[in-house]
Coordinates of C-alpha atoms in Angstrom, one line a residue:
M1 CA -21.2 5.7 6.9
T2 CA -23.1 3.6 5.2
L3 CA -22.7 1.8 1.7
R4 CA -25.8 2.6 0.6
G5 CA -25.1 6.6 1.8
L6 CA -21.4 7.0 -0.3
C7 CA -23.4 5.4 -3.0
S8 CA -25.9 8.7 -2.9
R9 CA -23.6 10.9 -2.6
T10 CA -20.9 9.9 -5.0
H11 CA -23.5 10.1 -8.4
V12 CA -21.6 7.8 -10.1
A13 CA -21.7 7.3 -13.6
L14 CA -21.5 4.9 -16.0
Y15 CA -20.1 3.8 -19.5
A16 CA -17.8 2.4 -21.6
V17 CA -15.4 3.1 -23.4
G18 CA -12.5 1.4 -25.5
L19 CA -9.5 -0.1 -24.5
A20 CA -7.4 2.3 -27.6
I21 CA -9.3 5.2 -24.5
V22 CA -7.6 4.1 -21.8
M23 CA -4.0 3.4 -23.6
A24 CA -3.2 3.8 -27.0
H25 CA 0.1 1.7 -26.6
A26 CA -1.1 -1.3 -25.2
P27 CA -1.0 -4.3 -27.5
R28 CA -3.5 -5.9 -29.1
A29 CA -5.5 -8.6 -27.5
Q30 CA -5.4 -11.5 -30.0
A31 CA -9.3 -12.7 -29.2
A32 CA -12.0 -9.5 -29.5
E33 CA -10.3 -6.5 -26.9
P34 CA -12.1 -6.2 -23.3
K35 CA -14.8 -4.4 -23.0
W36 CA -13.7 -1.2 -20.4
I37 CA -16.3 0.7 -17.9
K38 CA -15.0 4.1 -17.3
L39 CA -16.4 4.9 -13.6
Q40 CA -16.1 8.9 -12.5
A41 CA -16.0 9.8 -9.2
P42 CA -15.4 13.8 -6.8
R43 CA -12.5 12.0 -6.2
F44 CA -11.5 9.8 -8.3
G45 CA -11.6 7.7 -11.6
V46 CA -11.9 4.3 -12.3
V47 CA -10.9 2.7 -15.7
S48 CA -11.9 -0.7 -15.1
Q49 CA -12.6 -4.6 -17.6
L50 CA -14.9 -5.4 -14.3
S51 CA -18.1 -6.1 -14.7
A52 CA -20.0 -2.7 -14.0
G53 CA -21.3 -4.2 -10.9
E54 CA -18.2 -4.9 -9.2
T55 CA -16.1 -1.3 -10.5
R56 CA -19.2 0.0 -8.8
A57 CA -18.6 -1.5 -5.5
W58 CA -15.3 -1.5 -6.2
A59 CA -16.0 2.4 -6.4
V60 CA -17.4 2.7 -3.2
Q61 CA -15.7 0.9 -0.7
F62 CA -12.8 3.4 -2.1
D63 CA -14.4 6.6 -1.4
Q64 CA -15.1 4.6 1.9
F65 CA -11.4 4.3 2.9
I66 CA -10.8 7.8 1.2
D67 CA -13.7 8.7 4.1
A68 CA -11.2 7.0 6.9
M69 CA -7.1 8.4 5.6
H70 CA -8.6 11.7 6.1
Q71 CA -9.3 11.0 9.9
L72 CA -5.0 9.8 9.9
Y73 CA -3.2 12.4 7.5
A74 CA -4.1 16.2 7.2
V75 CA -4.9 16.4 3.6
N76 CA -7.3 18.5 1.7
D77 CA -8.2 16.5 -1.1
V78 CA -7.1 19.5 -3.9
A79 CA -3.6 18.9 -3.1
L80 CA -3.4 15.2 -3.5
P81 CA -3.1 14.4 -8.0
P82 CA -6.1 13.8 -9.7
L83 CA -6.6 10.0 -9.4
T84 CA -7.9 7.0 -12.1
I85 CA -7.6 3.9 -11.5
V86 CA -6.9 1.3 -13.6
M87 CA -8.0 -2.5 -12.6
F88 CA -7.2 -5.1 -15.0
K89 CA -9.0 -7.7 -15.2
Q90 CA -6.4 -10.7 -15.3
P91 CA -3.5 -10.2 -13.9
R92 CA -1.4 -11.4 -17.4
D93 CA -3.6 -8.2 -18.7
F94 CA -2.1 -6.3 -16.0
A95 CA 1.8 -8.1 -16.7
P96 CA 3.0 -5.7 -18.7
F97 CA 3.1 -3.2 -17.3
R98 CA 4.4 -3.6 -13.9
L99 CA 7.1 -1.6 -12.3
R100 CA 10.5 -2.1 -13.9
T101 CA 13.6 -1.4 -12.3
A102 CA 17.3 -1.3 -13.4
S103 CA 16.8 -5.1 -12.7
G104 CA 13.8 -5.1 -14.4
Q105 CA 9.8 -5.7 -14.2
T106 CA 9.1 -6.5 -10.8
N107 CA 7.0 -9.1 -9.8
V108 CA 4.2 -7.1 -8.2
D109 CA 0.2 -6.6 -8.2
G110 CA 0.4 -2.6 -8.9
F111 CA 2.1 1.0 -8.7
F112 CA 1.6 4.5 -7.6
S113 CA 2.3 6.1 -10.6
N114 CA 2.3 10.3 -9.6
Q115 CA 3.0 12.9 -12.9
G116 CA 2.5 16.4 -10.7
S117 CA -0.5 16.9 -12.8
W118 CA -2.4 14.1 -12.6
S119 CA -1.5 10.2 -10.9
V120 CA -2.6 6.6 -11.5
I121 CA -3.5 2.9 -9.3
G122 CA -3.0 0.2 -11.9
L123 CA -3.3 -3.2 -10.8
A124 CA -5.4 -6.6 -11.3
G125 CA -8.2 -8.5 -10.3
L126 CA -7.0 -10.6 -7.7
G127 CA -10.3 -11.6 -5.4
N128 CA -12.0 -9.4 -3.4
D129 CA -9.9 -9.8 0.2
A130 CA -6.2 -9.1 -1.9
T131 CA -7.7 -6.9 -4.3
R132 CA -8.7 -4.5 -1.6
H133 CA -5.8 -4.7 -0.4
V134 CA -3.2 -3.8 -2.8
I135 CA -6.4 -0.7 -4.1
Q136 CA -5.5 0.6 -0.3
H137 CA -2.0 -1.0 -0.5
E138 CA -1.1 2.0 -4.0
A139 CA -3.5 4.9 -1.7
V140 CA -1.8 4.8 0.9
H141 CA 0.8 6.6 -1.3
W142 CA -1.6 8.5 -3.3
F143 CA -2.4 10.7 -0.3
A144 CA 1.4 10.3 0.8
S145 CA 2.1 11.7 -2.6
A146 CA 0.7 15.8 -1.3
S147 CA 3.5 15.3 1.1
S148 CA 6.5 17.7 0.7
A149 CA 8.2 15.7 3.0
P150 CA 10.3 12.4 1.9
S151 CA 10.2 9.0 3.7
P152 CA 12.0 6.3 3.6
L153 CA 11.5 3.2 2.0
W154 CA 11.1 0.5 4.3
F155 CA 8.2 3.2 6.1
S156 CA 6.8 3.9 2.8
E157 CA 5.9 0.6 1.9
G158 CA 5.2 -0.3 6.0
I159 CA 2.8 1.6 5.9
A160 CA 1.1 1.4 3.4
E161 CA 1.0 -1.7 4.1
V162 CA -0.5 -1.9 7.8
L163 CA -3.2 0.9 6.7
A164 CA -4.3 -1.9 3.3
T165 CA -5.1 -3.7 6.2
F166 CA -8.6 -1.3 6.5
E167 CA -11.8 -2.5 7.0
V168 CA -15.4 -1.4 8.0
R169 CA -16.7 -4.0 10.4
Q170 CA -20.5 -3.6 11.9
G171 CA -20.4 0.6 10.5
K172 CA -16.2 0.9 12.5
G173 CA -13.3 1.4 10.8
R174 CA -10.1 -0.8 11.6
W175 CA -7.1 -0.5 11.1
G176 CA -4.3 -2.4 11.7
R177 CA -5.3 -6.0 11.0
S178 CA -2.3 -8.3 11.4
I179 CA -1.1 -9.8 8.1
Q180 CA -0.8 -13.8 8.7
N181 CA 0.9 -14.5 5.2
H182 CA 3.1 -12.0 6.4
V183 CA 3.7 -12.8 10.2
D184 CA 4.4 -16.7 8.4
Y185 CA 6.8 -15.9 5.8
L186 CA 8.5 -14.6 8.6
G187 CA 8.6 -17.3 10.7
Y188 CA 9.8 -19.4 8.1
R189 CA 12.4 -17.3 6.1
G190 CA 13.5 -14.8 8.9
L191 CA 14.5 -11.3 9.6
V192 CA 16.7 -9.6 7.7
P193 CA 18.3 -7.9 10.1
L194 CA 17.6 -4.5 10.3
D195 CA 21.4 -3.1 9.8
Q196 CA 20.6 -4.4 6.7
F197 CA 16.9 -4.2 5.6
L198 CA 17.1 -0.3 6.3
R199 CA 19.7 0.4 4.1
K200 CA 18.1 -1.7 1.4
S201 CA 17.3 0.5 -2.4
Q202 CA 13.9 0.1 -4.3
D203 CA 15.8 -2.4 -7.0
E204 CA 17.3 -4.2 -4.1
A205 CA 13.8 -4.8 -1.9
L206 CA 11.6 -5.7 -5.5
H207 CA 14.6 -7.8 -6.8
G208 CA 17.3 -10.6 -5.9
P209 CA 17.2 -13.0 -3.2
A210 CA 15.9 -9.8 -0.2
A211 CA 12.4 -9.7 -2.6
D212 CA 10.6 -11.6 -1.6
T213 CA 11.4 -10.6 2.0
Y214 CA 11.0 -6.7 2.3
Y215 CA 7.3 -5.8 2.4
P216 CA 6.6 -8.1 4.9
E217 CA 9.9 -7.1 7.4
A218 CA 8.4 -3.8 6.2
W219 CA 5.4 -4.1 7.2
A220 CA 6.4 -6.1 10.2
F221 CA 8.4 -2.8 12.0
V222 CA 6.1 -0.1 11.0
H223 CA 3.0 -2.9 12.3
Y224 CA 5.4 -3.0 16.0
L225 CA 6.8 0.4 16.0
L226 CA 3.0 2.0 16.0
F227 CA 1.0 -0.8 18.6
G228 CA 3.3 -2.6 20.4
N229 CA 4.0 -2.4 23.5
N230 CA 0.5 -0.9 23.6
G231 CA 2.0 1.7 21.6
A232 CA 5.0 3.0 23.3
Q233 CA 7.0 2.2 20.2
R234 CA 5.5 5.5 18.1
G235 CA 7.9 8.5 19.8
K236 CA 11.1 6.1 18.8
L237 CA 9.1 5.8 15.0
N238 CA 8.5 9.8 15.5
T239 CA 12.0 10.3 16.4
L240 CA 13.4 7.8 13.3
L241 CA 11.9 10.0 10.5
T242 CA 12.4 13.6 11.5
Q243 CA 16.8 12.1 12.1
L244 CA 16.6 10.8 9.2
R245 CA 15.4 13.7 7.2
D246 CA 19.0 14.9 8.1
N247 CA 21.0 12.9 9.8
D248 CA 22.6 9.6 7.9
L249 CA 21.0 6.1 9.4
D250 CA 23.2 4.7 12.6
T251 CA 22.9 8.2 14.1
S252 CA 19.4 8.9 13.5
F253 CA 18.8 4.7 15.1
N254 CA 20.9 4.9 17.4
T255 CA 19.2 8.9 18.5
A256 CA 15.5 7.1 18.2
F257 CA 16.0 3.4 19.9
G258 CA 19.5 4.0 21.8
E259 CA 19.9 0.2 21.1
S260 CA 22.0 -1.7 18.7
Y261 CA 20.0 -2.9 15.5
D262 CA 20.8 -6.3 16.7
D263 CA 19.3 -5.8 19.7
V264 CA 15.8 -4.1 18.6
T265 CA 15.7 -7.3 15.7
N266 CA 15.1 -9.2 18.6
D267 CA 12.8 -7.2 19.3
L268 CA 10.6 -7.5 15.8
R269 CA 11.6 -11.3 16.0
K270 CA 9.5 -11.5 19.9
Y271 CA 6.9 -9.5 18.7
L272 CA 6.2 -11.8 15.5
E273 CA 6.9 -14.4 17.6
R274 CA 4.6 -13.3 20.8
G275 CA 1.3 -13.5 18.0
H276 CA -0.8 -10.4 19.6
Y277 CA -0.9 -7.9 17.6
A278 CA -3.4 -5.2 18.3

């Protein structure tokens, strides 16, 4: 489907709204408050500090991503909690609203929150590619929120990173592009042994020594299980996730892989070093 076709189908409407309407508790700016643009599409809303043209372009692209996600997730639109995307123009404007854990505020570029009857994605404009990645990453969490089956943190963040690389080239959607920054960082810092990595809590993943490594390794592990050896590992991923619903990590891992944590960590390391990703 072309972008032009998506524009005509969504029938988006643009109009300005004040900051107080969007977030009643936002801190008052020292200078003039920024103008907010509100856009309403059939499947989501956007409240943005970006220009009307930029906001509309992101909405069209996001609607296309939703269409692509429906090819992977058997989710009816009505099962998804109504979504509003709040886009700040600058990271400093978004900073007060970043996620907090037990160890304090996190240094993340976006967040997704499901409140049951409604949901929100918040992020700061970071440039075209980075902004698209953050929006799509958080949108994967939005889709996953429609499922009653819980997922371990490493899978939730790993699959979100894998699917966030979605892009359209010459009219065709592409999934699973490698994230070179993740590959380079893991090559520099090294992998956290899977025995330790798979046990990390959200607080540990977002704070402390493991914070910078967690998202790259979550991406690498899920990417390896989905695409490594021409997809031969996918059955192991499915077995691991299924086993984890009823069993502890050690039992589930052994059932899925039949190998030690060290062996699978070494296989993942070789996958990254090989430098060829489906």
